[in-house]
Structure formats: structure tokens, C-alpha cells
Amino acid sequence: MAALAISSCGRRALLVDDNVINRMVVRKLVEEQGIALEEAENGKEAVELVKEGRVFDLILMDREMPVMDGPQATKQLRSLGVTTPIVALSADAMQSDKDSFLQAGADDFVEKPLSVDKFALVLTKYGLQDGQAADQ
Amino acid sequence: MDLGNLQRGYIDYISALFHEGFLDSQFTQLQQLQDESNPEFVLEVATLFFEDSEKLLNELSRTLDQQAVDFKKVDAHVHQLKGSSSSIGAQRVKNVCIAFRDICEETNKEGCLQQVKQEFYLVKSKLETLFRLERQILAAGGSIPIMW
């Protein structure tokens, strides 16, 4: 199993987003919290990372991406037995889009852009705040 | 110009950018993420935004220029620009992207392209001025006023 960068508490997140600016901003947000971040540019890359044996404490999944979108990737990850919290990220999503993402197996839906406060809420909800015990 | 005037000028300028809707709270988020370990974070994100958006606008222009416009491609390009402008807090660019298809229908494909280009170049110019004001303050030995 591939080892990831060691960080405080060893928390690891995966960001799946095809937009380079989105990734730059979320990267800073996540790393500010001392969480090691890996990135995938689309759902297919995310699934491949998991198939390679990567394990994460949190997956941030964009909805619209080329090659494989968020709901598709989420479905595949769940069918692979991934139980990691998957937080769907999207902007201006219609209720039907949100519902299909949740039905695909996402745990939560957060409106983009991701802010410091929204991310703090996500971390708290999934027991990943610095100091909270997390299964490693 | 003395430091006090430079700092007051900065406060007025950035306040206007928020007031006029060029920037929204997401830009403040980026400023809050900037620290000693990454003192040019906002500039770095903005620079990447400028480069990436210019490429997107060129691709969008090429796509719209076709005889038979591939609107799936148009939507994909606009979606990208909407995403990145939203991430940086460039509110007016984001809004024109959201309304892009409607604008195309109201005007024509040239009209909607011009609107999005106009908003992008406007915010680019304003941010470049903002970053210049910041450099002037720092060069005068001062610190950038915190707006939150």
C-alpha cells in the first residue's frame, strides 16, 4: 500500500476536480488544516488511485468533470467498498443533480466555492478536526 | 505619497471593488488564507486565473466562430470559467457565465462573448491595480490594511 505524506494526525484527503484554480484554492484550505491532500483531475483518476490502494479520510468530489463525473466516480468507489466520507462539491446544482449525487453514494453536498468555514463544518461533521480522534 | 495616503487609497479602492460587485466574499477567503508561509497566495491564484481564463476565452471564441456551433463545448468552457471565477471571488465574471446562454439568446453569439470578455478584462485590470497598490504600500515600509 502506498504511503502518503505524514502530517499531524495523519489525516488524508482526496480532491477530485478538473479545474486548476479550484484545486489551488482547496489545496491551500486543506493544507492549512494540516491535512495531506492528493488530487485527481477527474473521477476516473480518483477511482484508479483507490484501486492502487490509496486510503483517505475524506474525499471532496466535484460534480461535472470530463472522462468520468462525480456521481459516476462515487458509484464506482462505493461498489469497490470505499466507506470514506464523500462530500460532493458543486455550484448552482439543481435539486435533481444533488439527489442523484447523494443516491450515487455521496454523504453530503457542499455548495462551491469551498470556504474556510464550510470546510471546518465538514471536518467537524466527519470527526476530522485537528484534535478529534480519527481512525488511521 | 505618504504611507497613510497609500493605505487609505487602498482601503477605498478595494472597498469599491466589493461594493461594485467585482469581488465577493470568496476573495476575502483567499486573503485570509494568505500568511507568512505563503505571502503571495492571492497574487498566485489571481495570476493563474488570468492565464487560465485567457486560454478559455480563446477556446470559447474559436468554438463560437464555427459555422455549426458545438454548444456542448461552449457550455463546458463557460462552466470552467464560472468555476474558476467563483473560486477566486470574481463575482461579475461568475454572474455573466451563469447568464451566458440567456445573453447569447438575447443578443447573439458575438454579443455574449464580448460581455464575458469585458467582465474578465475589467476584473483583471482592477486586480492588477490592487496588487500594484499593495506593492507600493510594502515598498513604503507599511503593511496592507486588513479588511475583515
PDB file of N, CA and C in Angstrom, chain A residues 36-101:
ATOM      1  N   ALA A  36      -2.980  16.110   4.687  1.00  0.00           N
ATOM      2  CA  ALA A  36      -2.270  15.770   3.449  1.00  0.00           C
ATOM      3  C   ALA A  36      -3.292  15.621   2.332  1.00  0.00           C
ATOM      4  N   LEU A  37      -3.022  16.207   1.199  1.00  0.00           N
ATOM      5  CA  LEU A  37      -4.002  16.193   0.113  1.00  0.00           C
ATOM      6  C   LEU A  37      -3.430  15.539  -1.131  1.00  0.00           C
ATOM      7  N   GLU A  38      -4.225  14.646  -1.710  1.00  0.00           N
ATOM      8  CA  GLU A  38      -3.913  14.168  -3.056  1.00  0.00           C
ATOM      9  C   GLU A  38      -4.982  14.712  -3.986  1.00  0.00           C
ATOM     10  N   GLU A  39      -4.647  14.794  -5.263  1.00  0.00           N
ATOM     11  CA  GLU A  39      -5.596  15.405  -6.201  1.00  0.00           C
ATOM     12  C   GLU A  39      -5.780  14.521  -7.420  1.00  0.00           C
ATOM     13  N   ALA A  40      -6.993  14.515  -7.937  1.00  0.00           N
ATOM     14  CA  ALA A  40      -7.289  13.822  -9.183  1.00  0.00           C
ATOM     15  C   ALA A  40      -8.055  14.804 -10.063  1.00  0.00           C
ATOM     16  N   GLU A  41      -7.801  14.733 -11.363  1.00  0.00           N
ATOM     17  CA  GLU A  41      -8.433  15.700 -12.267  1.00  0.00           C
ATOM     18  C   GLU A  41      -9.811  15.269 -12.749  1.00  0.00           C
ATOM     19  N   ASN A  42     -10.152  14.013 -12.507  1.00  0.00           N
ATOM     20  CA  ASN A  42     -11.492  13.556 -12.884  1.00  0.00           C
ATOM     21  C   ASN A  42     -11.811  12.295 -12.095  1.00  0.00           C
ATOM     22  N   GLY A  43     -13.030  11.833 -12.244  1.00  0.00           N
ATOM     23  CA  GLY A  43     -13.490  10.685 -11.470  1.00  0.00           C
ATOM     24  C   GLY A  43     -12.695   9.419 -11.743  1.00  0.00           C
ATOM     25  N   LYS A  44     -12.289   9.236 -12.994  1.00  0.00           N
ATOM     26  CA  LYS A  44     -11.558   8.009 -13.376  1.00  0.00           C
ATOM     27  C   LYS A  44     -10.232   7.948 -12.626  1.00  0.00           C
ATOM     28  N   GLU A  45      -9.536   9.085 -12.569  1.00  0.00           N
ATOM     29  CA  GLU A  45      -8.246   9.130 -11.847  1.00  0.00           C
ATOM     30  C   GLU A  45      -8.461   8.811 -10.367  1.00  0.00           C
ATOM     31  N   ALA A  46      -9.552   9.320  -9.825  1.00  0.00           N
ATOM     32  CA  ALA A  46      -9.853   9.076  -8.410  1.00  0.00           C
ATOM     33  C   ALA A  46     -10.048   7.587  -8.160  1.00  0.00           C
ATOM     34  N   VAL A  47     -10.828   6.961  -9.019  1.00  0.00           N
ATOM     35  CA  VAL A  47     -11.081   5.523  -8.873  1.00  0.00           C
ATOM     36  C   VAL A  47      -9.768   4.748  -9.008  1.00  0.00           C
ATOM     37  N   GLU A  48      -8.935   5.154  -9.936  1.00  0.00           N
ATOM     38  CA  GLU A  48      -7.644   4.459 -10.126  1.00  0.00           C
ATOM     39  C   GLU A  48      -6.745   4.583  -8.905  1.00  0.00           C
ATOM     40  N   LEU A  49      -6.743   5.762  -8.279  1.00  0.00           N
ATOM     41  CA  LEU A  49      -5.940   5.951  -7.057  1.00  0.00           C
ATOM     42  C   LEU A  49      -6.386   4.961  -5.976  1.00  0.00           C
ATOM     43  N   VAL A  50      -7.686   4.817  -5.845  1.00  0.00           N
ATOM     44  CA  VAL A  50      -8.222   3.896  -4.830  1.00  0.00           C
ATOM     45  C   VAL A  50      -7.879   2.447  -5.199  1.00  0.00           C
ATOM     46  N   LYS A  51      -7.972   2.120  -6.469  1.00  0.00           N
ATOM     47  CA  LYS A  51      -7.638   0.759  -6.913  1.00  0.00           C
ATOM     48  C   LYS A  51      -6.165   0.449  -6.672  1.00  0.00           C
ATOM     49  N   GLU A  52      -5.335   1.501  -6.694  1.00  0.00           N
ATOM     50  CA  GLU A  52      -3.902   1.327  -6.417  1.00  0.00           C
ATOM     51  C   GLU A  52      -3.633   1.113  -4.927  1.00  0.00           C
ATOM     52  N   GLY A  53      -4.678   1.323  -4.123  1.00  0.00           N
ATOM     53  CA  GLY A  53      -4.520   1.071  -2.698  1.00  0.00           C
ATOM     54  C   GLY A  53      -4.494   2.286  -1.808  1.00  0.00           C
ATOM     55  N   ARG A  54      -4.692   3.470  -2.382  1.00  0.00           N
ATOM     56  CA  ARG A  54      -4.722   4.688  -1.569  1.00  0.00           C
ATOM     57  C   ARG A  54      -5.941   4.674  -0.643  1.00  0.00           C
ATOM     58  N   VAL A  55      -5.728   5.119   0.573  1.00  0.00           N
ATOM     59  CA  VAL A  55      -6.828   5.209   1.530  1.00  0.00           C
ATOM     60  C   VAL A  55      -6.939   6.656   2.001  1.00  0.00           C
ATOM     61  N   PHE A  56      -8.155   7.139   2.108  1.00  0.00           N
ATOM     62  CA  PHE A  56      -8.348   8.538   2.502  1.00  0.00           C
ATOM     63  C   PHE A  56      -9.332   8.633   3.659  1.00  0.00           C
ATOM     64  N   ASP A  57      -9.225   9.732   4.419  1.00  0.00           N
ATOM     65  CA  ASP A  57     -10.179  10.005   5.484  1.00  0.00           C
ATOM     66  C   ASP A  57     -11.361  10.817   4.967  1.00  0.00           C
ATOM     67  N   LEU A  58     -11.161  11.460   3.815  1.00  0.00           N
ATOM     68  CA  LEU A  58     -12.199  12.331   3.257  1.00  0.00           C
ATOM     69  C   LEU A  58     -11.982  12.460   1.751  1.00  0.00           C
ATOM     70  N   ILE A  59     -13.074  12.420   1.004  1.00  0.00           N
ATOM     71  CA  ILE A  59     -12.985  12.662  -0.443  1.00  0.00           C
ATOM     72  C   ILE A  59     -13.883  13.844  -0.795  1.00  0.00           C
ATOM     73  N   LEU A  60     -13.284  14.847  -1.433  1.00  0.00           N
ATOM     74  CA  LEU A  60     -14.042  16.016  -1.925  1.00  0.00           C
ATOM     75  C   LEU A  60     -14.217  15.808  -3.415  1.00  0.00           C
ATOM     76  N   MET A  61     -15.468  15.684  -3.853  1.00  0.00           N
ATOM     77  CA  MET A  61     -15.734  15.272  -5.231  1.00  0.00           C
ATOM     78  C   MET A  61     -16.542  16.331  -5.982  1.00  0.00           C
ATOM     79  N   ASP A  62     -15.958  16.850  -7.024  1.00  0.00           N
ATOM     80  CA  ASP A  62     -16.660  17.791  -7.893  1.00  0.00           C
ATOM     81  C   ASP A  62     -17.720  17.020  -8.684  1.00  0.00           C
ATOM     82  N   ARG A  63     -18.724  17.725  -9.183  1.00  0.00           N
ATOM     83  CA  ARG A  63     -19.808  17.051  -9.899  1.00  0.00           C
ATOM     84  C   ARG A  63     -19.482  16.891 -11.383  1.00  0.00           C
ATOM     85  N   GLU A  64     -19.331  17.989 -12.078  1.00  0.00           N
ATOM     86  CA  GLU A  64     -19.111  17.931 -13.527  1.00  0.00           C
ATOM     87  C   GLU A  64     -17.629  17.855 -13.831  1.00  0.00           C
ATOM     88  N   MET A  65     -17.229  16.742 -14.454  1.00  0.00           N
ATOM     89  CA  MET A  65     -15.820  16.585 -14.847  1.00  0.00           C
ATOM     90  C   MET A  65     -15.785  15.796 -16.136  1.00  0.00           C
ATOM     91  N   PRO A  66     -14.765  15.996 -16.959  1.00  0.00           N
ATOM     92  CA  PRO A  66     -14.661  15.169 -18.168  1.00  0.00           C
ATOM     93  C   PRO A  66     -14.244  13.742 -17.806  1.00  0.00           C
ATOM     94  N   VAL A  67     -14.328  12.845 -18.746  1.00  0.00           N
ATOM     95  CA  VAL A  67     -13.930  11.431 -18.621  1.00  0.00           C
ATOM     96  C   VAL A  67     -14.889  10.659 -17.696  1.00  0.00           C
ATOM     97  N   MET A  68     -14.963  11.064 -16.442  1.00  0.00           N
ATOM     98  CA  MET A  68     -15.916  10.450 -15.512  1.00  0.00           C
ATOM     99  C   MET A  68     -16.352  11.510 -14.490  1.00  0.00           C
ATOM    100  N   ASP A  69     -17.659  11.685 -14.364  1.00  0.00           N
ATOM    101  CA  ASP A  69     -18.135  12.744 -13.465  1.00  0.00           C
ATOM    102  C   ASP A  69     -18.220  12.262 -12.020  1.00  0.00           C
ATOM    103  N   GLY A  70     -18.615  13.183 -11.138  1.00  0.00           N
ATOM    104  CA  GLY A  70     -18.630  12.901  -9.714  1.00  0.00           C
ATOM    105  C   GLY A  70     -19.558  11.764  -9.311  1.00  0.00           C
ATOM    106  N   PRO A  71     -20.820  11.823  -9.747  1.00  0.00           N
ATOM    107  CA  PRO A  71     -21.746  10.741  -9.377  1.00  0.00           C
ATOM    108  C   PRO A  71     -21.274   9.368  -9.851  1.00  0.00           C
ATOM    109  N   GLN A  72     -20.774   9.288 -11.067  1.00  0.00           N
ATOM    110  CA  GLN A  72     -20.252   8.015 -11.608  1.00  0.00           C
ATOM    111  C   GLN A  72     -19.104   7.502 -10.763  1.00  0.00           C
ATOM    112  N   ALA A  73     -18.167   8.402 -10.461  1.00  0.00           N
ATOM    113  CA  ALA A  73     -16.990   8.013  -9.679  1.00  0.00           C
ATOM    114  C   ALA A  73     -17.421   7.560  -8.289  1.00  0.00           C
ATOM    115  N   THR A  74     -18.372   8.283  -7.719  1.00  0.00           N
ATOM    116  CA  THR A  74     -18.872   7.938  -6.381  1.00  0.00           C
ATOM    117  C   THR A  74     -19.466   6.535  -6.384  1.00  0.00           C
ATOM    118  N   LYS A  75     -20.273   6.246  -7.400  1.00  0.00           N
ATOM    119  CA  LYS A  75     -20.904   4.920  -7.527  1.00  0.00           C
ATOM    120  C   LYS A  75     -19.825   3.843  -7.585  1.00  0.00           C
ATOM    121  N   GLN A  76     -18.814   4.082  -8.393  1.00  0.00           N
ATOM    122  CA  GLN A  76     -17.744   3.085  -8.560  1.00  0.00           C
ATOM    123  C   GLN A  76     -16.965   2.909  -7.263  1.00  0.00           C
ATOM    124  N   LEU A  77     -16.686   4.009  -6.584  1.00  0.00           N
ATOM    125  CA  LEU A  77     -15.939   3.916  -5.315  1.00  0.00           C
ATOM    126  C   LEU A  77     -16.740   3.115  -4.294  1.00  0.00           C
ATOM    127  N   ARG A  78     -18.024   3.348  -4.227  1.00  0.00           N
ATOM    128  CA  ARG A  78     -18.862   2.604  -3.270  1.00  0.00           C
ATOM    129  C   ARG A  78     -18.909   1.133  -3.637  1.00  0.00           C
ATOM    130  N   SER A  79     -18.940   0.848  -4.930  1.00  0.00           N
ATOM    131  CA  SER A  79     -19.004  -0.568  -5.331  1.00  0.00           C
ATOM    132  C   SER A  79     -17.670  -1.254  -5.084  1.00  0.00           C
ATOM    133  N   LEU A  80     -16.601  -0.464  -4.947  1.00  0.00           N
ATOM    134  CA  LEU A  80     -15.293  -1.026  -4.594  1.00  0.00           C
ATOM    135  C   LEU A  80     -15.165  -1.229  -3.087  1.00  0.00           C
ATOM    136  N   GLY A  81     -16.194  -0.801  -2.370  1.00  0.00           N
ATOM    137  CA  GLY A  81     -16.174  -0.986  -0.918  1.00  0.00           C
ATOM    138  C   GLY A  81     -15.613   0.182  -0.141  1.00  0.00           C
ATOM    139  N   VAL A  82     -15.468   1.317  -0.800  1.00  0.00           N
ATOM    140  CA  VAL A  82     -14.931   2.508  -0.118  1.00  0.00           C
ATOM    141  C   VAL A  82     -16.004   3.083   0.798  1.00  0.00           C
ATOM    142  N   THR A  83     -15.667   3.217   2.075  1.00  0.00           N
ATOM    143  CA  THR A  83     -16.638   3.770   3.028  1.00  0.00           C
ATOM    144  C   THR A  83     -16.251   5.183   3.467  1.00  0.00           C
ATOM    145  N   THR A  84     -15.189   5.704   2.918  1.00  0.00           N
ATOM    146  CA  THR A  84     -14.727   7.064   3.230  1.00  0.00           C
ATOM    147  C   THR A  84     -15.844   8.074   2.979  1.00  0.00           C
ATOM    148  N   PRO A  85     -16.004   9.057   3.860  1.00  0.00           N
ATOM    149  CA  PRO A  85     -16.982  10.114   3.566  1.00  0.00           C
ATOM    150  C   PRO A  85     -16.667  10.795   2.242  1.00  0.00           C
ATOM    151  N   ILE A  86     -17.694  10.877   1.402  1.00  0.00           N
ATOM    152  CA  ILE A  86     -17.541  11.573   0.124  1.00  0.00           C
ATOM    153  C   ILE A  86     -18.428  12.804   0.164  1.00  0.00           C
ATOM    154  N   VAL A  87     -17.797  13.965   0.074  1.00  0.00           N
ATOM    155  CA  VAL A  87     -18.530  15.230   0.092  1.00  0.00           C
ATOM    156  C   VAL A  87     -18.561  15.778  -1.320  1.00  0.00           C
ATOM    157  N   ALA A  88     -19.789  15.894  -1.850  1.00  0.00           N
ATOM    158  CA  ALA A  88     -19.973  16.389  -3.204  1.00  0.00           C
ATOM    159  C   ALA A  88     -19.849  17.911  -3.209  1.00  0.00           C
ATOM    160  N   LEU A  89     -19.088  18.423  -4.169  1.00  0.00           N
ATOM    161  CA  LEU A  89     -18.930  19.876  -4.294  1.00  0.00           C
ATOM    162  C   LEU A  89     -19.559  20.317  -5.594  1.00  0.00           C
ATOM    163  N   SER A  90     -20.436  21.280  -5.534  1.00  0.00           N
ATOM    164  CA  SER A  90     -20.946  21.789  -6.804  1.00  0.00           C
ATOM    165  C   SER A  90     -21.485  23.190  -6.647  1.00  0.00           C
ATOM    166  N   ALA A  91     -21.633  23.855  -7.757  1.00  0.00           N
ATOM    167  CA  ALA A  91     -22.165  25.218  -7.774  1.00  0.00           C
ATOM    168  C   ALA A  91     -23.478  25.217  -8.543  1.00  0.00           C
ATOM    169  N   ASP A  92     -24.437  25.915  -8.020  1.00  0.00           N
ATOM    170  CA  ASP A  92     -25.728  26.082  -8.704  1.00  0.00           C
ATOM    171  C   ASP A  92     -26.343  24.758  -9.143  1.00  0.00           C
ATOM    172  N   ALA A  93     -26.190  23.736  -8.335  1.00  0.00           N
ATOM    173  CA  ALA A  93     -26.752  22.441  -8.742  1.00  0.00           C
ATOM    174  C   ALA A  93     -28.250  22.428  -8.508  1.00  0.00           C
ATOM    175  N   MET A  94     -28.962  21.827  -9.451  1.00  0.00           N
ATOM    176  CA  MET A  94     -30.413  21.671  -9.270  1.00  0.00           C
ATOM    177  C   MET A  94     -30.649  20.562  -8.265  1.00  0.00           C
ATOM    178  N   GLN A  95     -31.816  20.574  -7.657  1.00  0.00           N
ATOM    179  CA  GLN A  95     -32.135  19.577  -6.642  1.00  0.00           C
ATOM    180  C   GLN A  95     -31.969  18.161  -7.208  1.00  0.00           C
ATOM    181  N   SER A  96     -32.361  17.976  -8.468  1.00  0.00           N
ATOM    182  CA  SER A  96     -32.263  16.639  -9.070  1.00  0.00           C
ATOM    183  C   SER A  96     -30.800  16.200  -9.181  1.00  0.00           C
ATOM    184  N   ASP A  97     -29.913  17.158  -9.458  1.00  0.00           N
ATOM    185  CA  ASP A  97     -28.476  16.836  -9.531  1.00  0.00           C
ATOM    186  C   ASP A  97     -27.969  16.434  -8.155  1.00  0.00           C
ATOM    187  N   LYS A  98     -28.399  17.202  -7.143  1.00  0.00           N
ATOM    188  CA  LYS A  98     -27.971  16.906  -5.772  1.00  0.00           C
ATOM    189  C   LYS A  98     -28.468  15.520  -5.380  1.00  0.00           C
ATOM    190  N   ASP A  99     -29.734  15.253  -5.701  1.00  0.00           N
ATOM    191  CA  ASP A  99     -30.326  13.961  -5.323  1.00  0.00           C
ATOM    192  C   ASP A  99     -29.584  12.810  -5.995  1.00  0.00           C
ATOM    193  N   SER A 100     -29.255  12.985  -7.270  1.00  0.00           N
ATOM    194  CA  SER A 100     -28.591  11.858  -7.956  1.00  0.00           C
ATOM    195  C   SER A 100     -27.195  11.632  -7.406  1.00  0.00           C
ATOM    196  N   PHE A 101     -26.561  12.710  -6.967  1.00  0.00           N
ATOM    197  CA  PHE A 101     -25.230  12.576  -6.385  1.00  0.00           C
ATOM    198  C   PHE A 101     -25.315  11.827  -5.045  1.00  0.00           C
TER     199      PHE A 101
END
